[in-house]
CSV table of C-alpha atoms in Angstrom, one decimal:
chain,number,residue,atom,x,y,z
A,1,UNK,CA,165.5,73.5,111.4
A,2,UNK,CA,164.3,70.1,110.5
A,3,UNK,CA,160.2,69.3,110.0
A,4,UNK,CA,160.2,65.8,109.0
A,5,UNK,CA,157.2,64.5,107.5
A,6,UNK,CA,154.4,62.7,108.3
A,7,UNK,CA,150.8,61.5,107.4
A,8,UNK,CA,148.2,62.3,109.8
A,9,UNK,CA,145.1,63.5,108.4
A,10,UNK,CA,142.9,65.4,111.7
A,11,UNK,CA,144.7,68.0,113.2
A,12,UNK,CA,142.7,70.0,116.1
A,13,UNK,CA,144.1,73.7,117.2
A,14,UNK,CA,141.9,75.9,119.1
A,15,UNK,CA,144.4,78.2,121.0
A,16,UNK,CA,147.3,80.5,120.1
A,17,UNK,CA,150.3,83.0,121.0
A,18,UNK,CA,150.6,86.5,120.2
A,19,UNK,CA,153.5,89.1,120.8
A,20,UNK,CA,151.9,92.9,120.6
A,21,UNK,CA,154.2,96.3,121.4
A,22,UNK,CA,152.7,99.2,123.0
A,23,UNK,CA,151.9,103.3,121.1
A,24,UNK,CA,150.1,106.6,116.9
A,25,UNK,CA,147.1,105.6,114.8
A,26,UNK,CA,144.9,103.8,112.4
A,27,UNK,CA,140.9,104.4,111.5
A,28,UNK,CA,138.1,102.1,112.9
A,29,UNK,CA,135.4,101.0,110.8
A,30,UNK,CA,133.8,104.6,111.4
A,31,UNK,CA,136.7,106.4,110.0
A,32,UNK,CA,137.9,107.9,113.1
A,33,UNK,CA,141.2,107.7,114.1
A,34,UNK,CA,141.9,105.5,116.8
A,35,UNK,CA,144.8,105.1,119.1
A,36,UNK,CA,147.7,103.3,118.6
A,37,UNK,CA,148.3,100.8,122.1
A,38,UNK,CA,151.5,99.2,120.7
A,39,UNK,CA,154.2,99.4,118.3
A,40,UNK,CA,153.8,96.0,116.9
A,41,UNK,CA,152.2,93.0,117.7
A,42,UNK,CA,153.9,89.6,117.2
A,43,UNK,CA,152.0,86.0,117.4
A,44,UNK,CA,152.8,82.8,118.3
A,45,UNK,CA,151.2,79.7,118.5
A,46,UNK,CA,148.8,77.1,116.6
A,47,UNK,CA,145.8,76.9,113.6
A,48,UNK,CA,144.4,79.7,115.7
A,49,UNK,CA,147.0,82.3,114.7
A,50,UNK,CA,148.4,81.2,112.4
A,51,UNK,CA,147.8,83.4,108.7
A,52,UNK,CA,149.6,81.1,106.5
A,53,UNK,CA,153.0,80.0,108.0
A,54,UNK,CA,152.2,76.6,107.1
A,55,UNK,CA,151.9,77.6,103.4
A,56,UNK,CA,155.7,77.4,103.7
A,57,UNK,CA,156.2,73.7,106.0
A,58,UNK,CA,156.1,70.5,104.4
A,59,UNK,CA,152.9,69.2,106.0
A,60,UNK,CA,149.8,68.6,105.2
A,61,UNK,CA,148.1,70.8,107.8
A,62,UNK,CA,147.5,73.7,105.1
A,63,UNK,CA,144.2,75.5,104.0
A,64,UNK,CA,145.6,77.5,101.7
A,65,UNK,CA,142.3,76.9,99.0
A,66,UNK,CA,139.3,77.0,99.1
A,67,UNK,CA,136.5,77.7,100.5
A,68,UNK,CA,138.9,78.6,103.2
A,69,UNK,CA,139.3,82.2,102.5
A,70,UNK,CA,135.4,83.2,101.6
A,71,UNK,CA,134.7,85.5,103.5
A,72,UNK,CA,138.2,87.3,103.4
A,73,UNK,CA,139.5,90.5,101.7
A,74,UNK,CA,139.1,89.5,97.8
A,75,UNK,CA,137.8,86.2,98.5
A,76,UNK,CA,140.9,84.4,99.2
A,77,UNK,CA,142.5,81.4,100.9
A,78,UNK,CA,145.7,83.2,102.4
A,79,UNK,CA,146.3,80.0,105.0
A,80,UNK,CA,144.0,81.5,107.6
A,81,UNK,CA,141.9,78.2,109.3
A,82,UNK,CA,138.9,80.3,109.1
A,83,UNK,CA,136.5,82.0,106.4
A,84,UNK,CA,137.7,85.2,107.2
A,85,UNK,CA,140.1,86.9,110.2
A,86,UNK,CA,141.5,85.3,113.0
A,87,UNK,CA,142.0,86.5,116.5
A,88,UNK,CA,145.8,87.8,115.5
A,89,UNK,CA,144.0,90.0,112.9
A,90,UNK,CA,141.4,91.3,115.3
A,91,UNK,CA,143.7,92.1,117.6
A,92,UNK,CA,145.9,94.1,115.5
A,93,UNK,CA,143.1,96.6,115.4
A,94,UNK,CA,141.6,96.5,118.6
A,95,UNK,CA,145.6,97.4,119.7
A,96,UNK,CA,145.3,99.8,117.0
A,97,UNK,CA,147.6,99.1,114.7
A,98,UNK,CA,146.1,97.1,111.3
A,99,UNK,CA,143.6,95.2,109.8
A,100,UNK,CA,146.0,92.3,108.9
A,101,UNK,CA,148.7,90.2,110.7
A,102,UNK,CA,150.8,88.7,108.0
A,103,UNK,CA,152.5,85.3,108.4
A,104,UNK,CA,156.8,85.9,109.2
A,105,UNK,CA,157.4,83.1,106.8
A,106,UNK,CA,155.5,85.1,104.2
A,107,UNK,CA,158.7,86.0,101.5
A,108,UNK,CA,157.2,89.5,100.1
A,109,UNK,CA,157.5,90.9,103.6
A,110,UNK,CA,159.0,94.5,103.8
A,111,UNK,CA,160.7,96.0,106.6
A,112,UNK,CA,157.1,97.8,107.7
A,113,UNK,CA,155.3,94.4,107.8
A,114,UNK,CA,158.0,93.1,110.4
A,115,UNK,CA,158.0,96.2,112.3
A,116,UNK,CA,154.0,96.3,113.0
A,117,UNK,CA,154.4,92.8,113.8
A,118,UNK,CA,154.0,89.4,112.2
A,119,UNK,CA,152.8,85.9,113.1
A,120,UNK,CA,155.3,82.7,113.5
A,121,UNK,CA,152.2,80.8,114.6
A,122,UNK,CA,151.8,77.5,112.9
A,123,UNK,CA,148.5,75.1,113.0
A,124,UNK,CA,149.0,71.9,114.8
A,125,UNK,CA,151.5,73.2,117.2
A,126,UNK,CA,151.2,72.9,121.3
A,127,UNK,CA,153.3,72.9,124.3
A,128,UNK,CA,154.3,69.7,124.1
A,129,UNK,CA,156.8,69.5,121.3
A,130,UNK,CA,156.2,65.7,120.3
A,131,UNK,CA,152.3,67.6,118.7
A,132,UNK,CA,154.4,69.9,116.5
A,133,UNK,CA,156.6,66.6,115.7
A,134,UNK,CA,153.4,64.4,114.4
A,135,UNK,CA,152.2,66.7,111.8
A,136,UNK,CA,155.6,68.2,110.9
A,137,UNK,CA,154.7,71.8,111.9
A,138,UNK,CA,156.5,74.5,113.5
A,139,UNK,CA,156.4,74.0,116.8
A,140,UNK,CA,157.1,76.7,119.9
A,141,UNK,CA,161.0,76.4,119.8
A,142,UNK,CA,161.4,76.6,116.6
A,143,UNK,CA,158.8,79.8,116.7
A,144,UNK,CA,161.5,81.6,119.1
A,145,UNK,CA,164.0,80.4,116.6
A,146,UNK,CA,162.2,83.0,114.1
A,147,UNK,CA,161.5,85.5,116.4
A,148,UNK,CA,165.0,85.6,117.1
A,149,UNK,CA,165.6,85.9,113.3
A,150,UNK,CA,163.1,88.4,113.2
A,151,UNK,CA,164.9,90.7,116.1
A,152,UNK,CA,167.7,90.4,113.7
A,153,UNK,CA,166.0,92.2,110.7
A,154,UNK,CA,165.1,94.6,112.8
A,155,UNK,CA,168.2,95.7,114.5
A,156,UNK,CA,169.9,95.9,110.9
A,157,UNK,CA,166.9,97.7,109.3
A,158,UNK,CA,166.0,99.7,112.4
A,159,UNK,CA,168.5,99.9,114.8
A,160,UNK,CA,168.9,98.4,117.9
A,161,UNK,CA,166.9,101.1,120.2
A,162,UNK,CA,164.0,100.1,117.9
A,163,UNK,CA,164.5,96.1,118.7
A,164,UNK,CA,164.8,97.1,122.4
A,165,UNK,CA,161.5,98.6,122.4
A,166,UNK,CA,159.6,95.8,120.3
A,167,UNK,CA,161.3,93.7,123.2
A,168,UNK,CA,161.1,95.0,126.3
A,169,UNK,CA,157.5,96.9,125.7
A,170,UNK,CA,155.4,93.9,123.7
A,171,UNK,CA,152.7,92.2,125.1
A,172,UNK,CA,152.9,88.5,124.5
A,173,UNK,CA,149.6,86.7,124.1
A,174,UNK,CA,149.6,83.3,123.6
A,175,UNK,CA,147.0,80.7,123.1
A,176,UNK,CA,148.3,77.0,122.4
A,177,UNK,CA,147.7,73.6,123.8
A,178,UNK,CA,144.4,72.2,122.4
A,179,UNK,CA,145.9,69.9,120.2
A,180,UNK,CA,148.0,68.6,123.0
A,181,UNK,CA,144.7,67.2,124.5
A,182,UNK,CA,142.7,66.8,121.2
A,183,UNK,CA,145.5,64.9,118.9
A,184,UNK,CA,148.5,64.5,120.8
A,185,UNK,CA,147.1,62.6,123.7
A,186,UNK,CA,143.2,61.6,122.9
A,187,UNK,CA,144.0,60.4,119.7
A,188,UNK,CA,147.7,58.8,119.2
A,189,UNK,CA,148.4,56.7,121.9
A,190,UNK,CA,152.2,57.3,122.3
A,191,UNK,CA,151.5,59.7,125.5
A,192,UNK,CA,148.7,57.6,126.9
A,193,UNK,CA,151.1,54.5,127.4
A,194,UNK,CA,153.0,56.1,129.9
A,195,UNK,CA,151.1,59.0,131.0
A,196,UNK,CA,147.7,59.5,132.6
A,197,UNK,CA,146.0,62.9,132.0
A,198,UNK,CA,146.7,64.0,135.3
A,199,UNK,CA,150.4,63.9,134.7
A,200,UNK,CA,150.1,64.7,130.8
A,201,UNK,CA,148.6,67.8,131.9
A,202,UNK,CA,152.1,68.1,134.4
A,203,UNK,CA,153.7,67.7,131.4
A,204,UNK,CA,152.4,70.3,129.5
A,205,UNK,CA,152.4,73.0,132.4
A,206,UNK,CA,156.1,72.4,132.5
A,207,UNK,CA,156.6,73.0,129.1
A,208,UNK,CA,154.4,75.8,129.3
A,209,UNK,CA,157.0,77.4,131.8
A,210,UNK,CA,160.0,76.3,130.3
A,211,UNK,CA,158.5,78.2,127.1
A,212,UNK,CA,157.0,81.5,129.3
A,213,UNK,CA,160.6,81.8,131.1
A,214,UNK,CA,162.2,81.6,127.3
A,215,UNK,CA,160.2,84.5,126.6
A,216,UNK,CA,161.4,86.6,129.7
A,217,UNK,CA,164.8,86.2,128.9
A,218,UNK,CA,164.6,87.3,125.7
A,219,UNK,CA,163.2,90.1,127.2
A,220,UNK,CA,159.3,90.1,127.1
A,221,UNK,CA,157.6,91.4,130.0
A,222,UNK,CA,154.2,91.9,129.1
A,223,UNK,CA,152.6,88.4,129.0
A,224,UNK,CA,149.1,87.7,128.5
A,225,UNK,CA,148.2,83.8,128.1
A,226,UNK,CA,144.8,82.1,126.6
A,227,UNK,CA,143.7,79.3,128.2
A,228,UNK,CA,142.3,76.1,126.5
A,229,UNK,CA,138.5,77.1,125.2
A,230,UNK,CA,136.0,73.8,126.0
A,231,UNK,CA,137.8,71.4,123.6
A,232,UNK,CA,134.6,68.7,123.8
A,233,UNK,CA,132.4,71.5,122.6
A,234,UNK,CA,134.2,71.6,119.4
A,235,UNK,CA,132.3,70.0,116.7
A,236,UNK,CA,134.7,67.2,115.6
A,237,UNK,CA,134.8,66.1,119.4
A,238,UNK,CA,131.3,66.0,119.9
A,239,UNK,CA,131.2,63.3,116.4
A,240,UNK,CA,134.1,61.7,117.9
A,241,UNK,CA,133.6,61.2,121.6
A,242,UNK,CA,129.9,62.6,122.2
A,243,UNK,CA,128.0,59.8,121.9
A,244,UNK,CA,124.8,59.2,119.3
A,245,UNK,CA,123.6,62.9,120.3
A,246,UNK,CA,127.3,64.5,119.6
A,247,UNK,CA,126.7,66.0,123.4
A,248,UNK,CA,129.9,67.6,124.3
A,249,UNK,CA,132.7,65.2,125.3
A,250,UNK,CA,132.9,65.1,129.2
A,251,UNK,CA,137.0,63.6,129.1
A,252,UNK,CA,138.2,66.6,126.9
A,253,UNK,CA,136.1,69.2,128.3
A,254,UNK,CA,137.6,67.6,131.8
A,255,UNK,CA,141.6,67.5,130.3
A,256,UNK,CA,141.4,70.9,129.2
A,257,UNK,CA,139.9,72.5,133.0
A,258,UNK,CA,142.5,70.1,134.3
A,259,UNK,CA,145.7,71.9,132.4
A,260,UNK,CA,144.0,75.7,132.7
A,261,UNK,CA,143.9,75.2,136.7
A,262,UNK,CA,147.7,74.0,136.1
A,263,UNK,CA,148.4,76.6,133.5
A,264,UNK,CA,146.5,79.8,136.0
A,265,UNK,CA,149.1,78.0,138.7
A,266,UNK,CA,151.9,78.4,136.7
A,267,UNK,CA,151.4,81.8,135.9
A,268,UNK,CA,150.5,82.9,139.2
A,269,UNK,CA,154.5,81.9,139.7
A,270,UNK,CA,156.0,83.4,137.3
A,271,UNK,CA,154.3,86.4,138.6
A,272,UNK,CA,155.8,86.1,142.1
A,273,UNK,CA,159.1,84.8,140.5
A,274,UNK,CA,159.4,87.9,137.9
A,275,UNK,CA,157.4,91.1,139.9
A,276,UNK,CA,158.9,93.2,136.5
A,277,UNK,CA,157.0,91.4,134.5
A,278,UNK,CA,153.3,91.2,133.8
A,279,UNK,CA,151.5,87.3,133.1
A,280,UNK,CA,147.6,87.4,132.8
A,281,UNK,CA,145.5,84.1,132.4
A,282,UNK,CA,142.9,84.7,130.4
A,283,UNK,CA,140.0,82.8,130.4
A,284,UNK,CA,138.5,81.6,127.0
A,285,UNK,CA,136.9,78.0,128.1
A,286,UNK,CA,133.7,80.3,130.3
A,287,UNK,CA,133.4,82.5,127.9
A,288,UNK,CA,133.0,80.2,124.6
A,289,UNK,CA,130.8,77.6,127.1
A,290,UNK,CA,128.7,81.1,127.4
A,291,UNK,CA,128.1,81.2,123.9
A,292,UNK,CA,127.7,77.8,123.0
A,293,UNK,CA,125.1,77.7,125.5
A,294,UNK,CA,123.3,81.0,124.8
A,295,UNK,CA,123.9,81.3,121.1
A,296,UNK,CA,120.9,83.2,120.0
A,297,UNK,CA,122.5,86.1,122.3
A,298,UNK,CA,125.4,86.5,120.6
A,299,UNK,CA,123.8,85.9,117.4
A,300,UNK,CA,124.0,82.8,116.1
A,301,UNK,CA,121.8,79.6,114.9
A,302,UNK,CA,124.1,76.8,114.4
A,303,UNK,CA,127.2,76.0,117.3
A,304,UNK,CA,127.0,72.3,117.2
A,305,UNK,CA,128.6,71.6,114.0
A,306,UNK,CA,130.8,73.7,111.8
A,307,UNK,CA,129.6,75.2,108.1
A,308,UNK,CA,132.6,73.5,106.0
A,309,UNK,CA,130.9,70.4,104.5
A,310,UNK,CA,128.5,68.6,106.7
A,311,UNK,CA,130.4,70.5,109.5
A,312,UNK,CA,131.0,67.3,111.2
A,313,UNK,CA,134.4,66.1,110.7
A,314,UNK,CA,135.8,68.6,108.2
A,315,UNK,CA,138.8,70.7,108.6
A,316,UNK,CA,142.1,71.2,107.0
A,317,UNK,CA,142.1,69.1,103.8
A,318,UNK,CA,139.0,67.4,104.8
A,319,UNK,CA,137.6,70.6,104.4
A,320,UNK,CA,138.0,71.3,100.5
A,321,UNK,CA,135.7,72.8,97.3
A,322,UNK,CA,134.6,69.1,97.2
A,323,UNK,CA,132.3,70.1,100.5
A,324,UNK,CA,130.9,73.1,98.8
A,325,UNK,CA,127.7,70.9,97.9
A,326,UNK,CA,127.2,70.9,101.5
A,327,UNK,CA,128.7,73.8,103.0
A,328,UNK,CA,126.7,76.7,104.2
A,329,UNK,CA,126.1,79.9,102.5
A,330,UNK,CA,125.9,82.4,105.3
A,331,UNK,CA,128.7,81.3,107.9
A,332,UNK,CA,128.0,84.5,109.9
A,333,UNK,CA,125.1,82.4,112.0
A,334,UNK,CA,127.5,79.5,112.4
A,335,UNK,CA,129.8,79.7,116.1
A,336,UNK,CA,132.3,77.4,113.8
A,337,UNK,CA,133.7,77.7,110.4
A,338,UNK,CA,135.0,74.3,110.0
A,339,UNK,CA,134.8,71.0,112.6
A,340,UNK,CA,138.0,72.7,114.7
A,341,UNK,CA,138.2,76.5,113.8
A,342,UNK,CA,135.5,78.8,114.6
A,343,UNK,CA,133.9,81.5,112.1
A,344,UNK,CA,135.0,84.8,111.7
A,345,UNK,CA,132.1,86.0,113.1
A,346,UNK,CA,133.1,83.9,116.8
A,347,UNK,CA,136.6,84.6,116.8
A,348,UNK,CA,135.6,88.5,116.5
A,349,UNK,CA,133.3,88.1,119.3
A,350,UNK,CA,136.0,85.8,121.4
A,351,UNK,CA,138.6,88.3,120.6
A,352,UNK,CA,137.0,91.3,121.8
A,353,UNK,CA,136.2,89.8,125.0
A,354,UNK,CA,139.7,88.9,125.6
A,355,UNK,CA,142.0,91.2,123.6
A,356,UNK,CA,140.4,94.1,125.3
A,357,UNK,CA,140.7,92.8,128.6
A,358,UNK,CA,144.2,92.1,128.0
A,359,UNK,CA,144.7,95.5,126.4
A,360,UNK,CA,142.9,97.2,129.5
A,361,UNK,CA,146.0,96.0,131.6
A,362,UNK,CA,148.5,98.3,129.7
A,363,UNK,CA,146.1,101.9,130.1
């Protein structure tokens, strides 16, 4: 595949996709065993998910140093956009099946890292392909591209019985699309001259379905889709378009309620369309608005900025050991890590609110 390059230097990802395969078992933090809900689990999608894909594209949305990384096993920046674990991580163990989702492109995989399941995710991504193009990132077709390869390696290391399974019994979870609104159309203008939001968000829905349908034919019946969190909550948009008291941005939190209703419609026909196969809208933007807006309840002190640097503007390479003058020290009472991402600490809390849900649909 080609990723040419670019220069952009704010990229914005807040949602994600993520393959998982159902049932043996690994220990919670207790020590007891706990049961195994799926074979694998494979992710796709954007910054969200993404555990250091782009460590191996030519672009320059990377944070593969530090401080990203602080608060992670040994201290280090592996690619995650986060201090810590991301949702593909957490979900791996609330399935049962890891601590740690590694990145596909990753070249010391062995043949039991791709059979418990990788991420192809790759920050900056969305469902429109022209927001992969900008930043010269991976975007969803070239993610099937590798999980095609990836079917590949298993059928010659495993058999094909063993790539039927990963198939036919995975539960796809995907979470993509912020950056469509955020970068792709709020802050380039090549959408905006011939598209309104209304039909930008038509757009994107029929990308969406184009890319969900993919998926079924390749065999995955077991779909469980994220829908875009409040995008004018997230610290950068509040500096950008929240006015002197960074209140959240009205016109993004709007865009993004605008595509879920779209992206729920969607879904709701696939389901009639495919009655073997399972889609689930799940809802992220209600329950992040619940936490920004009660934050001592789940909590945490700070959900208006991020801890990276003033916590501002920061992310990606604006987010570097240049900021550590001003970054915080404890990022566990921060909702956000850096001005896009959350913390560790929300994406845990995020993820067991929707992983479980979604996992609750394959007892």
């Amino acid at each position: 595949m080609k990723l040419r390059n670019f220069y952009l230097v704010m990229v914005i990802t807040t949602t994600c996709v993520s393959v998982v395969v159902f049932p043996a078992v690994i220990s919670n933090a207790a020590g007891a065993p706990k049961k195994k809900l799926a074979p694998a689990i494979l992710v796709f999608g954007d910054s969200i998910v993404d555990p250091g894909n782009n460590n191996h594209v030519a672009t320059i949305v990377k944070c593969d140093f530090p401080p990203y990384g602080r608060d992670f096993v040994g201290a280090k920046p592996t690619g995650r956009f986060c201090n810590g674990k991301v949702p593909s991580d957490f979900a791996a163990n609330i399935l049962g099946l890891k601590e740690l989702v590694p990145a596909y492109l990753d070249p010391t995989l062995t043949l039991q890292d791709l059979a418990t399941g990788v991420s192809f995710a790759s920050g900056g991504s969305g469902y429109d392909p022209l927001t992969a193009r900008i930043v010269s990132v991976l975007s969803l077709s070239d993610q099937v591209e590798l999980f095609k390869e990836y079917l590949k390696k298993i059928r010659q290391g495993m058999g094909e019985e063993a790539a039927a399974t990963i198939v036919s019994q995975s539960a796809y979870l995907i979470c993509v699309g912020s950056d469509d609104i955020a970068n792709t159309y709020f802050s380039t203008p090549t959408r905006r001259l011939h598209y309104d939001i209304n039909s930008y968000t038509d757009l994107m829905a029929r990308y969406a379905s184009t890319f969900y349908e993919e998926l079924y034919r390749i065999g995955a019946r077991r779909i469980g889709v994220l829908s875009l969190p409040p995008i004018g909550c997230l610290p950068s948009q509040r500096t950008s378009g929240g006015g002197p008291n960074r209140s959240c941005s009205n016109s993004s939190n709007q865009a993004a309620q605008l595509f879920n209703s779209k992206l729920s419609a969607v879904l709701d026909s696939l389901s009639k369309t495919h009655p073997d196969a399972l889609f689930v809208y799940l809802d992220v933007y209600n329950r992040l608005t619940s936490i920004i807006h009660n934050p001592i309840q789940y909590g945490f002190e700070v959900v208006v900025k991020g801890c990276c640097g003033t916590g501002t503007i920061e992310a990606s390479i604006l987010c570097t050991s240049v900021s550590d003058s001003q970054t915080c020290k404890d990022a566990s009472k921060y909702l956000f890590w850096d001005s896009y991402h959350p913390s560790e600490k929300g994406y845990g809390i995020l993820s067991d609110m929707v992983i479980n849900e979604f996992a609750a649909r394959f007892m």
